[in-house]
mmCIF file of C-alpha atoms in Angstrom:
data_model
loop_
_atom_site.group_PDB
_atom_site.id
_atom_site.type_symbol
_atom_site.label_atom_id
_atom_site.label_comp_id
_atom_site.label_asym_id
_atom_site.label_seq_id
_atom_site.Cartn_x
_atom_site.Cartn_y
_atom_site.Cartn_z
ATOM 1 C CA UNK A 1 -0.247 0.025 -0.802
ATOM 2 C CA UNK A 2 1.326 3.650 -1.551
ATOM 3 C CA UNK A 3 1.971 5.730 1.707
ATOM 4 C CA UNK A 4 1.202 10.258 0.986
ATOM 5 C CA UNK A 5 3.569 12.562 2.646
ATOM 6 C CA UNK A 6 2.188 13.197 5.292
ATOM 7 C CA UNK A 7 2.330 9.913 6.443
ATOM 8 C CA UNK A 8 6.022 9.465 5.968
ATOM 9 C CA UNK A 9 6.989 12.963 7.235
ATOM 10 C CA UNK A 10 5.142 12.428 9.981
ATOM 11 C CA UNK A 11 7.629 8.472 10.487
ATOM 12 C CA UNK A 12 10.261 10.331 9.950
ATOM 13 C CA UNK A 13 9.829 12.879 12.144
ATOM 14 C CA UNK A 14 9.491 10.527 15.049
ATOM 15 C CA UNK A 15 11.726 7.868 13.387
ATOM 16 C CA UNK A 16 14.466 10.544 13.546
ATOM 17 C CA UNK A 17 14.008 13.200 15.696
ATOM 18 C CA UNK A 18 17.186 13.232 17.914
ATOM 19 C CA UNK A 19 18.885 13.954 14.932
ATOM 20 C CA UNK A 20 16.475 16.896 13.696
ATOM 21 C CA UNK A 21 16.736 18.207 16.764
ATOM 22 C CA UNK A 22 20.807 18.424 16.717
ATOM 23 C CA UNK A 23 21.432 19.566 13.612
ATOM 24 C CA UNK A 24 18.350 22.554 14.963
ATOM 25 C CA UNK A 25 20.189 23.296 17.975
ATOM 26 C CA UNK A 26 23.911 23.469 16.572
ATOM 27 C CA UNK A 27 22.340 25.448 13.712
ATOM 28 C CA UNK A 28 20.643 27.503 16.455
ATOM 29 C CA UNK A 29 23.633 28.134 18.790
ATOM 30 C CA UNK A 30 25.346 28.891 15.632
ATOM 31 C CA UNK A 31 23.213 31.547 14.770
ATOM 32 C CA UNK A 32 23.033 32.679 18.252
ATOM 33 C CA UNK A 33 27.879 32.980 18.311
ATOM 34 C CA UNK A 34 26.358 34.592 15.230
ATOM 35 C CA UNK A 35 24.174 37.429 16.354
ATOM 36 C CA UNK A 36 26.763 37.791 19.243
ATOM 37 C CA UNK A 37 30.063 38.774 17.723
ATOM 38 C CA UNK A 38 28.963 40.593 14.230
ATOM 39 C CA UNK A 39 29.780 43.936 14.339
ATOM 40 C CA UNK A 40 26.784 46.131 15.020
ATOM 41 C CA UNK A 41 25.024 48.717 12.885
ATOM 42 C CA UNK A 42 23.556 51.851 13.617
ATOM 43 C CA UNK A 43 22.024 53.963 11.170
ATOM 44 C CA UNK A 44 21.136 57.532 11.159
ATOM 45 C CA UNK A 45 19.005 59.697 9.279
ATOM 46 C CA UNK A 46 18.630 64.042 8.413
ATOM 47 C CA UNK A 47 16.438 65.722 6.704
ATOM 48 C CA UNK A 48 16.429 68.913 4.997
ATOM 49 C CA UNK A 49 14.948 71.291 1.758
ATOM 50 C CA UNK A 50 15.145 73.938 -0.394
ATOM 51 C CA UNK A 51 14.813 77.432 1.379
ATOM 52 C CA UNK A 52 11.176 78.581 0.008
ATOM 53 C CA UNK A 53 10.875 81.462 -1.769
ATOM 54 C CA UNK A 54 14.485 82.093 -2.053
ATOM 55 C CA UNK A 55 16.074 81.030 -6.332
ATOM 56 C CA UNK A 56 19.284 79.123 -6.418
ATOM 57 C CA UNK A 57 22.261 78.701 -8.833
ATOM 58 C CA UNK A 58 20.101 75.564 -9.951
ATOM 59 C CA UNK A 59 16.623 76.707 -10.053
ATOM 60 C CA UNK A 60 16.718 77.346 -13.894
ATOM 61 C CA UNK A 61 16.797 73.956 -14.190
ATOM 62 C CA UNK A 62 13.940 73.096 -12.859
ATOM 63 C CA UNK A 63 11.669 75.676 -15.277
ATOM 64 C CA UNK A 64 13.612 73.754 -18.027
ATOM 65 C CA UNK A 65 10.333 72.507 -20.114
ATOM 66 C CA UNK A 66 12.698 69.329 -21.334
ATOM 67 C CA UNK A 67 13.115 68.020 -18.009
ATOM 68 C CA UNK A 68 9.799 68.572 -16.416
ATOM 69 C CA UNK A 69 8.039 66.596 -19.295
ATOM 70 C CA UNK A 70 10.997 64.146 -19.519
ATOM 71 C CA UNK A 71 9.855 63.493 -15.595
ATOM 72 C CA UNK A 72 6.777 63.936 -16.054
ATOM 73 C CA UNK A 73 6.655 60.840 -18.419
ATOM 74 C CA UNK A 74 8.063 58.991 -16.507
ATOM 75 C CA UNK A 75 5.581 59.349 -13.611
ATOM 76 C CA UNK A 76 8.064 62.033 -11.037
ATOM 77 C CA UNK A 77 8.584 65.704 -10.750
ATOM 78 C CA UNK A 78 11.574 67.299 -11.061
ATOM 79 C CA UNK A 79 12.435 69.994 -8.193
ATOM 80 C CA UNK A 80 14.791 71.698 -7.069
ATOM 81 C CA UNK A 81 15.556 69.303 -3.848
ATOM 82 C CA UNK A 82 16.152 66.435 -7.517
ATOM 83 C CA UNK A 83 18.913 68.728 -8.340
ATOM 84 C CA UNK A 84 20.625 68.499 -4.888
ATOM 85 C CA UNK A 85 19.473 64.792 -4.600
ATOM 86 C CA UNK A 86 22.175 64.928 -7.946
ATOM 87 C CA UNK A 87 24.680 67.447 -6.267
ATOM 88 C CA UNK A 88 25.091 65.278 -2.773
ATOM 89 C CA UNK A 89 26.452 62.123 -5.006
ATOM 90 C CA UNK A 90 28.634 63.797 -7.052
ATOM 91 C CA UNK A 91 32.597 63.172 -6.244
ATOM 92 C CA UNK A 92 33.468 66.795 -4.837
ATOM 93 C CA UNK A 93 30.913 66.286 -2.872
ATOM 94 C CA UNK A 94 32.018 62.689 -1.527
ATOM 95 C CA UNK A 95 35.110 62.975 -1.660
ATOM 96 C CA UNK A 96 34.815 66.002 1.210
ATOM 97 C CA UNK A 97 32.208 64.570 3.238
ATOM 98 C CA UNK A 98 35.198 61.430 3.098
ATOM 99 C CA UNK A 99 37.614 63.900 4.662
ATOM 100 C CA UNK A 100 36.463 65.494 7.075
ATOM 101 C CA UNK A 101 35.125 62.181 8.211
ATOM 102 C CA UNK A 102 37.832 60.406 8.236
ATOM 103 C CA UNK A 103 36.191 57.631 6.384
ATOM 104 C CA UNK A 104 39.941 56.755 4.053
ATOM 105 C CA UNK A 105 41.076 54.946 8.178
ATOM 106 C CA UNK A 106 38.068 53.766 8.838
ATOM 107 C CA UNK A 107 36.810 52.106 5.712
ATOM 108 C CA UNK A 108 40.039 50.555 5.153
ATOM 109 C CA UNK A 109 41.019 51.652 1.905
ATOM 110 C CA UNK A 110 43.644 53.782 0.049
ATOM 111 C CA UNK A 111 42.566 54.719 -2.288
ATOM 112 C CA UNK A 112 39.675 57.223 -2.780
ATOM 113 C CA UNK A 113 37.069 55.411 -5.635
ATOM 114 C CA UNK A 114 37.282 51.873 -3.237
ATOM 115 C CA UNK A 115 36.172 54.760 -0.411
ATOM 116 C CA UNK A 116 33.481 56.315 -2.412
ATOM 117 C CA UNK A 117 31.433 52.638 -3.835
ATOM 118 C CA UNK A 118 31.712 52.203 -0.100
ATOM 119 C CA UNK A 119 30.261 55.265 1.071
ATOM 120 C CA UNK A 120 27.291 55.143 -2.045
ATOM 121 C CA UNK A 121 26.866 51.597 -0.499
ATOM 122 C CA UNK A 122 26.231 53.391 3.284
ATOM 123 C CA UNK A 123 24.245 56.173 2.311
ATOM 124 C CA UNK A 124 21.208 56.307 0.934
ATOM 125 C CA UNK A 125 18.734 59.868 -0.774
ATOM 126 C CA UNK A 126 15.195 59.611 -0.481
ATOM 127 C CA UNK A 127 13.766 63.117 -2.083
ATOM 128 C CA UNK A 128 9.541 62.887 -0.844
ATOM 129 C CA UNK A 129 6.834 64.349 -3.348
ATOM 130 C CA UNK A 130 7.233 68.298 -2.080
ATOM 131 C CA UNK A 131 10.421 68.171 -2.745
ATOM 132 C CA UNK A 132 12.395 67.474 0.786
ATOM 133 C CA UNK A 133 15.240 65.523 1.444
ATOM 134 C CA UNK A 134 15.953 62.817 3.755
ATOM 135 C CA UNK A 135 19.479 61.607 3.485
ATOM 136 C CA UNK A 136 21.366 58.472 5.435
ATOM 137 C CA UNK A 137 23.728 56.837 6.774
ATOM 138 C CA UNK A 138 24.983 53.554 8.649
ATOM 139 C CA UNK A 139 28.745 53.008 10.292
ATOM 140 C CA UNK A 140 29.520 50.722 13.109
ATOM 141 C CA UNK A 141 30.206 53.971 15.655
ATOM 142 C CA UNK A 142 27.002 55.645 16.704
ATOM 143 C CA UNK A 143 28.703 58.887 16.458
ATOM 144 C CA UNK A 144 30.356 58.337 13.009
ATOM 145 C CA UNK A 145 26.395 58.009 11.197
ATOM 146 C CA UNK A 146 25.237 60.724 12.583
ATOM 147 C CA UNK A 147 28.854 62.759 11.981
ATOM 148 C CA UNK A 148 28.620 61.298 7.983
ATOM 149 C CA UNK A 149 25.146 62.868 7.676
ATOM 150 C CA UNK A 150 25.369 66.142 9.601
ATOM 151 C CA UNK A 151 28.408 66.922 7.518
ATOM 152 C CA UNK A 152 27.014 65.039 3.892
ATOM 153 C CA UNK A 153 24.512 68.294 4.755
ATOM 154 C CA UNK A 154 27.272 70.418 6.093
ATOM 155 C CA UNK A 155 28.921 70.518 2.618
ATOM 156 C CA UNK A 156 25.675 70.682 0.317
ATOM 157 C CA UNK A 157 25.326 73.951 1.850
ATOM 158 C CA UNK A 158 28.582 75.248 1.498
ATOM 159 C CA UNK A 159 28.566 74.453 -1.869
ATOM 160 C CA UNK A 160 25.569 75.867 -2.655
ATOM 161 C CA UNK A 161 26.744 78.369 -0.570
ATOM 162 C CA UNK A 162 30.538 79.091 -2.626
ATOM 163 C CA UNK A 163 28.588 79.028 -6.220
ATOM 164 C CA UNK A 164 26.254 81.124 -5.679
ATOM 165 C CA UNK A 165 29.199 83.275 -3.998
ATOM 166 C CA UNK A 166 31.572 82.322 -7.002
ATOM 167 C CA UNK A 167 28.436 83.989 -9.188
ATOM 168 C CA UNK A 168 28.693 87.265 -8.060
ATOM 169 C CA UNK A 169 31.579 87.780 -8.195
ATOM 170 C CA UNK A 170 31.833 86.180 -11.510
ATOM 171 C CA UNK A 171 28.462 88.589 -12.552
ATOM 172 C CA UNK A 172 30.428 91.989 -10.963
ATOM 173 C CA UNK A 173 33.157 91.662 -12.322
ATOM 174 C CA UNK A 174 32.213 91.489 -15.826
ATOM 175 C CA UNK A 175 29.766 94.069 -15.117
ATOM 176 C CA UNK A 176 32.286 96.059 -13.791
ATOM 177 C CA UNK A 177 34.544 95.724 -17.811
ATOM 178 C CA UNK A 178 30.656 96.507 -19.644
ATOM 179 C CA UNK A 179 29.700 99.527 -17.241
ATOM 180 C CA UNK A 180 33.537 101.249 -18.009
ATOM 181 C CA UNK A 181 32.793 100.754 -22.043
ATOM 182 C CA UNK A 182 29.635 101.868 -22.008
ATOM 183 C CA UNK A 183 30.798 105.250 -19.314
ATOM 184 C CA UNK A 184 33.486 105.839 -22.201
ATOM 185 C CA UNK A 185 30.583 105.431 -25.181
ATOM 186 C CA UNK A 186 27.960 107.632 -22.900
ATOM 187 C CA UNK A 187 30.102 110.616 -22.854
ATOM 188 C CA UNK A 188 32.236 110.382 -25.926
ATOM 189 C CA UNK A 189 27.823 110.255 -26.687
ATOM 190 C CA UNK A 190 27.971 113.156 -24.820
ATOM 191 C CA UNK A 191 30.280 115.431 -25.883
ATOM 192 C CA UNK A 192 29.532 115.202 -29.048
ATOM 193 C CA UNK A 193 26.629 116.270 -28.600
ATOM 194 C CA UNK A 194 27.566 118.861 -26.586
ATOM 195 C CA UNK A 195 29.474 119.870 -29.551
ATOM 196 C CA UNK A 196 26.827 120.000 -32.633
ATOM 197 C CA UNK A 197 24.437 121.839 -30.615
ATOM 198 C CA UNK A 198 27.140 124.532 -29.396
ATOM 199 C CA UNK A 199 28.069 123.925 -33.310
ATOM 200 C CA UNK A 200 24.452 125.847 -35.022
ATOM 201 C CA UNK A 201 24.422 127.797 -31.731
ATOM 202 C CA UNK A 202 21.116 125.330 -30.943
ATOM 203 C CA UNK A 203 20.742 126.387 -26.857
ATOM 204 C CA UNK A 204 22.257 127.641 -24.302
ATOM 205 C CA UNK A 205 24.910 125.344 -23.155
ATOM 206 C CA UNK A 206 26.099 124.189 -20.260
ATOM 207 C CA UNK A 207 28.941 121.209 -18.590
ATOM 208 C CA UNK A 208 26.591 119.557 -16.800
ATOM 209 C CA UNK A 209 23.331 119.435 -18.284
ATOM 210 C CA UNK A 210 21.649 117.776 -21.289
ATOM 211 C CA UNK A 211 19.427 120.123 -23.814
ATOM 212 C CA UNK A 212 16.314 118.819 -23.418
ATOM 213 C CA UNK A 213 14.053 116.710 -26.394
ATOM 214 C CA UNK A 214 12.016 118.610 -27.766
ATOM 215 C CA UNK A 215 14.369 122.327 -27.674
ATOM 216 C CA UNK A 216 15.533 121.856 -30.684
ATOM 217 C CA UNK A 217 11.850 120.895 -32.288
ATOM 218 C CA UNK A 218 10.912 124.399 -30.152
ATOM 219 C CA UNK A 219 13.571 126.457 -31.708
ATOM 220 C CA UNK A 220 12.667 124.996 -34.939
ATOM 221 C CA UNK A 221 9.067 126.311 -34.502
ATOM 222 C CA UNK A 222 9.338 128.935 -33.186
ATOM 223 C CA UNK A 223 11.843 130.470 -36.110
ATOM 224 C CA UNK A 224 9.531 129.424 -38.572
ATOM 225 C CA UNK A 225 6.876 131.630 -36.581
ATOM 226 C CA UNK A 226 9.818 134.166 -37.352
ATOM 227 C CA UNK A 227 9.757 133.904 -40.902
ATOM 228 C CA UNK A 228 5.557 133.960 -40.928
ATOM 229 C CA UNK A 229 5.969 137.576 -38.961
ATOM 230 C CA UNK A 230 8.805 138.638 -41.478
ATOM 231 C CA UNK A 231 6.187 137.420 -44.846
ATOM 232 C CA UNK A 232 3.527 139.038 -42.638
ATOM 233 C CA UNK A 233 5.143 142.256 -42.662
ATOM 234 C CA UNK A 234 6.008 141.579 -45.497
ATOM 235 C CA UNK A 235 2.937 141.861 -47.179
ATOM 236 C CA UNK A 236 1.303 144.214 -45.463
ATOM 237 C CA UNK A 237 4.634 146.229 -46.784
ATOM 238 C CA UNK A 238 4.223 145.452 -50.458
ATOM 239 C CA UNK A 239 0.630 146.594 -50.329
ATOM 240 C CA UNK A 240 0.824 149.804 -48.631
ATOM 241 C CA UNK A 241 3.648 150.965 -51.347
ATOM 242 C CA UNK A 242 1.044 149.463 -54.478
ATOM 243 C CA UNK A 243 -1.644 151.569 -52.750
ATOM 244 C CA UNK A 244 1.229 155.424 -52.069
ATOM 245 C CA UNK A 245 2.548 154.007 -55.669
ATOM 246 C CA UNK A 246 -0.321 154.582 -57.201
ATOM 247 C CA UNK A 247 -0.880 158.346 -56.168
ATOM 248 C CA UNK A 248 3.047 158.972 -57.347
ATOM 249 C CA UNK A 249 6.814 156.369 -57.622
ATOM 250 C CA UNK A 250 8.670 160.473 -56.200
ATOM 251 C CA UNK A 251 7.024 160.381 -52.934
ATOM 252 C CA UNK A 252 8.878 160.710 -49.706
ATOM 253 C CA UNK A 253 6.801 157.678 -48.083
ATOM 254 C CA UNK A 254 7.137 155.510 -51.331
ATOM 255 C CA UNK A 255 9.907 155.602 -51.388
ATOM 256 C CA UNK A 256 10.383 155.117 -47.983
ATOM 257 C CA UNK A 257 8.165 152.167 -47.942
ATOM 258 C CA UNK A 258 10.499 150.942 -51.537
ATOM 259 C CA UNK A 259 13.761 150.463 -49.593
ATOM 260 C CA UNK A 260 11.923 148.694 -46.362
ATOM 261 C CA UNK A 261 9.836 146.436 -49.137
ATOM 262 C CA UNK A 262 14.242 146.252 -50.390
ATOM 263 C CA UNK A 263 15.376 144.980 -47.065
ATOM 264 C CA UNK A 264 12.872 143.211 -45.659
ATOM 265 C CA UNK A 265 13.473 140.817 -49.199
ATOM 266 C CA UNK A 266 16.961 140.735 -48.481
ATOM 267 C CA UNK A 267 16.654 139.997 -44.229
ATOM 268 C CA UNK A 268 13.760 136.372 -45.057
ATOM 269 C CA UNK A 269 16.812 135.249 -47.867
ATOM 270 C CA UNK A 270 19.183 135.890 -45.563
ATOM 271 C CA UNK A 271 16.671 133.872 -43.194
ATOM 272 C CA UNK A 272 15.870 131.466 -45.565
ATOM 273 C CA UNK A 273 19.656 130.819 -47.468
ATOM 274 C CA UNK A 274 21.527 132.186 -45.092
ATOM 275 C CA UNK A 275 24.391 131.312 -42.062
ATOM 276 C CA UNK A 276 24.829 134.440 -39.682
ATOM 277 C CA UNK A 277 25.276 134.493 -36.476
ATOM 278 C CA UNK A 278 22.946 133.702 -32.995
ATOM 279 C CA UNK A 279 21.635 130.902 -31.981
ATOM 280 C CA UNK A 280 18.466 128.616 -33.279
ATOM 281 C CA UNK A 281 17.467 127.853 -36.776
ATOM 282 C CA UNK A 282 17.424 130.740 -38.747
ATOM 283 C CA UNK A 283 19.929 132.630 -36.822
ATOM 284 C CA UNK A 284 23.332 130.112 -36.690
ATOM 285 C CA UNK A 285 22.094 128.199 -39.664
ATOM 286 C CA UNK A 286 18.964 129.189 -42.026
ATOM 287 C CA UNK A 287 15.451 127.540 -42.191
ATOM 288 C CA UNK A 288 16.791 124.837 -45.336
ATOM 289 C CA UNK A 289 18.816 122.355 -43.504
ATOM 290 C CA UNK A 290 16.226 122.499 -40.475
ATOM 291 C CA UNK A 291 15.973 118.902 -41.727
ATOM 292 C CA UNK A 292 19.731 117.894 -41.827
ATOM 293 C CA UNK A 293 20.133 119.162 -38.038
ATOM 294 C CA UNK A 294 16.574 117.190 -37.328
ATOM 295 C CA UNK A 295 18.127 114.026 -38.520
ATOM 296 C CA UNK A 296 22.074 114.047 -37.165
ATOM 297 C CA UNK A 297 20.419 115.311 -33.493
ATOM 298 C CA UNK A 298 18.371 112.667 -33.560
ATOM 299 C CA UNK A 299 20.456 110.109 -34.290
ATOM 300 C CA UNK A 300 22.919 112.063 -31.508
ATOM 301 C CA UNK A 301 20.197 112.316 -29.399
ATOM 302 C CA UNK A 302 19.181 108.701 -29.372
ATOM 303 C CA UNK A 303 22.790 106.864 -28.630
ATOM 304 C CA UNK A 304 23.071 108.913 -25.324
ATOM 305 C CA UNK A 305 19.693 107.926 -24.735
ATOM 306 C CA UNK A 306 20.448 104.368 -25.925
ATOM 307 C CA UNK A 307 23.277 104.623 -23.738
ATOM 308 C CA UNK A 308 21.945 106.104 -20.591
ATOM 309 C CA UNK A 309 19.170 103.469 -20.359
ATOM 310 C CA UNK A 310 22.140 100.762 -19.802
ATOM 311 C CA UNK A 311 24.263 102.806 -18.115
ATOM 312 C CA UNK A 312 22.253 102.770 -15.120
ATOM 313 C CA UNK A 313 21.165 99.320 -15.816
ATOM 314 C CA UNK A 314 24.144 98.186 -15.182
ATOM 315 C CA UNK A 315 25.163 99.911 -12.124
ATOM 316 C CA UNK A 316 21.031 98.406 -11.365
ATOM 317 C CA UNK A 317 23.354 94.417 -12.230
ATOM 318 C CA UNK A 318 26.146 96.205 -10.484
ATOM 319 C CA UNK A 319 24.613 96.017 -6.605
ATOM 320 C CA UNK A 320 22.656 93.013 -7.723
ATOM 321 C CA UNK A 321 25.943 90.757 -8.143
ATOM 322 C CA UNK A 322 27.496 92.703 -4.966
ATOM 323 C CA UNK A 323 24.907 91.338 -3.276
ATOM 324 C CA UNK A 324 25.309 88.075 -4.463
ATOM 325 C CA UNK A 325 28.988 88.122 -4.136
ATOM 326 C CA UNK A 326 28.546 88.890 -0.548
ATOM 327 C CA UNK A 327 25.402 86.948 0.851
ATOM 328 C CA UNK A 328 26.696 84.346 3.032
ATOM 329 C CA UNK A 329 23.611 83.471 4.510
ATOM 330 C CA UNK A 330 22.274 79.131 4.506
ATOM 331 C CA UNK A 331 21.030 77.956 0.715
ATOM 332 C CA UNK A 332 19.456 74.634 2.450
ATOM 333 C CA UNK A 333 16.477 74.709 5.592
ATOM 334 C CA UNK A 334 17.865 71.302 7.382
ATOM 335 C CA UNK A 335 14.796 70.728 8.947
ATOM 336 C CA UNK A 336 16.439 67.304 11.271
ATOM 337 C CA UNK A 337 20.238 67.097 12.226
ATOM 338 C CA UNK A 338 21.392 63.572 12.703
ATOM 339 C CA UNK A 339 21.522 62.489 16.383
ATOM 340 C CA UNK A 340 23.547 58.927 17.361
ATOM 341 C CA UNK A 341 20.837 56.247 17.214
ATOM 342 C CA UNK A 342 20.546 53.947 20.585
ATOM 343 C CA UNK A 343 19.356 51.419 18.555
ATOM 344 C CA UNK A 344 21.214 49.710 15.532
ATOM 345 C CA UNK A 345 19.616 48.326 12.879
ATOM 346 C CA UNK A 346 22.049 45.554 11.996
ATOM 347 C CA UNK A 347 22.239 42.493 13.454
ATOM 348 C CA UNK A 348 18.591 41.790 14.669
ATOM 349 C CA UNK A 349 18.934 38.643 16.683
ATOM 350 C CA UNK A 350 15.867 36.794 16.967
ATOM 351 C CA UNK A 351 15.684 37.447 12.898
ATOM 352 C CA UNK A 352 18.887 35.493 12.699
ATOM 353 C CA UNK A 353 18.088 32.900 15.857
ATOM 354 C CA UNK A 354 14.689 32.207 13.756
ATOM 355 C CA UNK A 355 15.295 32.282 10.582
ATOM 356 C CA UNK A 356 19.039 29.954 11.165
ATOM 357 C CA UNK A 357 16.444 27.349 13.741
ATOM 358 C CA UNK A 358 13.866 27.142 11.222
ATOM 359 C CA UNK A 359 16.178 26.862 7.874
ATOM 360 C CA UNK A 360 17.793 24.034 9.672
ATOM 361 C CA UNK A 361 14.873 21.977 10.885
ATOM 362 C CA UNK A 362 14.136 22.356 7.864
ATOM 363 C CA UNK A 363 16.942 20.913 5.870
ATOM 364 C CA UNK A 364 16.974 18.243 7.895
ATOM 365 C CA UNK A 365 14.373 17.150 7.463
ATOM 366 C CA UNK A 366 14.393 17.303 3.943
ATOM 367 C CA UNK A 367 18.002 15.442 4.374
ATOM 368 C CA UNK A 368 15.969 12.645 5.939
ATOM 369 C CA UNK A 369 12.913 12.776 3.435
ATOM 370 C CA UNK A 370 15.717 11.781 0.657
ATOM 371 C CA UNK A 371 16.860 8.351 1.986
ATOM 372 C CA UNK A 372 12.890 7.484 1.362
ATOM 373 C CA UNK A 373 12.646 9.397 -1.607
ATOM 374 C CA UNK A 374 11.767 5.944 -3.787
ATOM 375 C CA UNK A 375 8.570 5.605 -1.926
ATOM 376 C CA UNK A 376 7.449 8.946 -3.702
ATOM 377 C CA UNK A 377 7.637 7.252 -6.931
#
């Protein structure tokens, strides 16, 4: 009669319980000893995040639509914390932490590459959906594990500060160079405008002021009003001359009006075509060249205005760059500093002993059943 598996299993336990018990006890004792001599491992954790409302040197990456689209497609968002997590895994930061914590001696290695590999195995970074970062480190000494986490966060903060200040310094140097160049060009165009206006007698010049943008147009309008008034007076005089000349060519009034009309025509011709001394269009320059003067004036005024605006902008940017250069303030908000843990994370003795006892019992039972494998066929 063929026996079933349960019957055979119970028979083996009943007949070979001494062997099974011996193997189980030996394995359990060995597991207890192993759990006692196994070096303890402690884990410390720290918690930090970007400072809200403060632009970091890497905030522009978050605004990159291509990067955001790629991360959305892969099921995650892209925040500044993601960038910080990558920086934490950079060789520069990890090497700095290894040196400050003396991990080369603790890891018993002479090569930084081996220390970095061990460091990456013993540390972990988690970025939450809300943009906060949790970092943890394992070590055989609870003080060392806490020191690693704290130095790791300090190194990131120090790197971000130095990056911010270095960028401010470079921007200030660049802006200073551009400011000197713009200042020279602005002074050249100011002098050119002043010389142009003084040469043509368009305004009364002073050394510390520039003319109003509408002053030339006002002077031209005034000159045209004078020209029109002279024409009006000439027409009136010619009407009187026609009246008196009809009475007689040799009358004193007729002769006086003839002379006066001749002088007025000469003045009008000089006013519109001739160049005389004085100030303003029609006096320093003839009226027919006013369009050329306006064109030259607008060109010079446009350059002066453009370089004046650029100069003011660079002065403002220079102040901003100086503030960034000297802004030695925290770049991250550390919420929880790591503290030495009181409870180890490994070895967990109860789990080791239970796992050893269960596995040894099953293994010894399988050995016993293997002797009766023909009964299963």
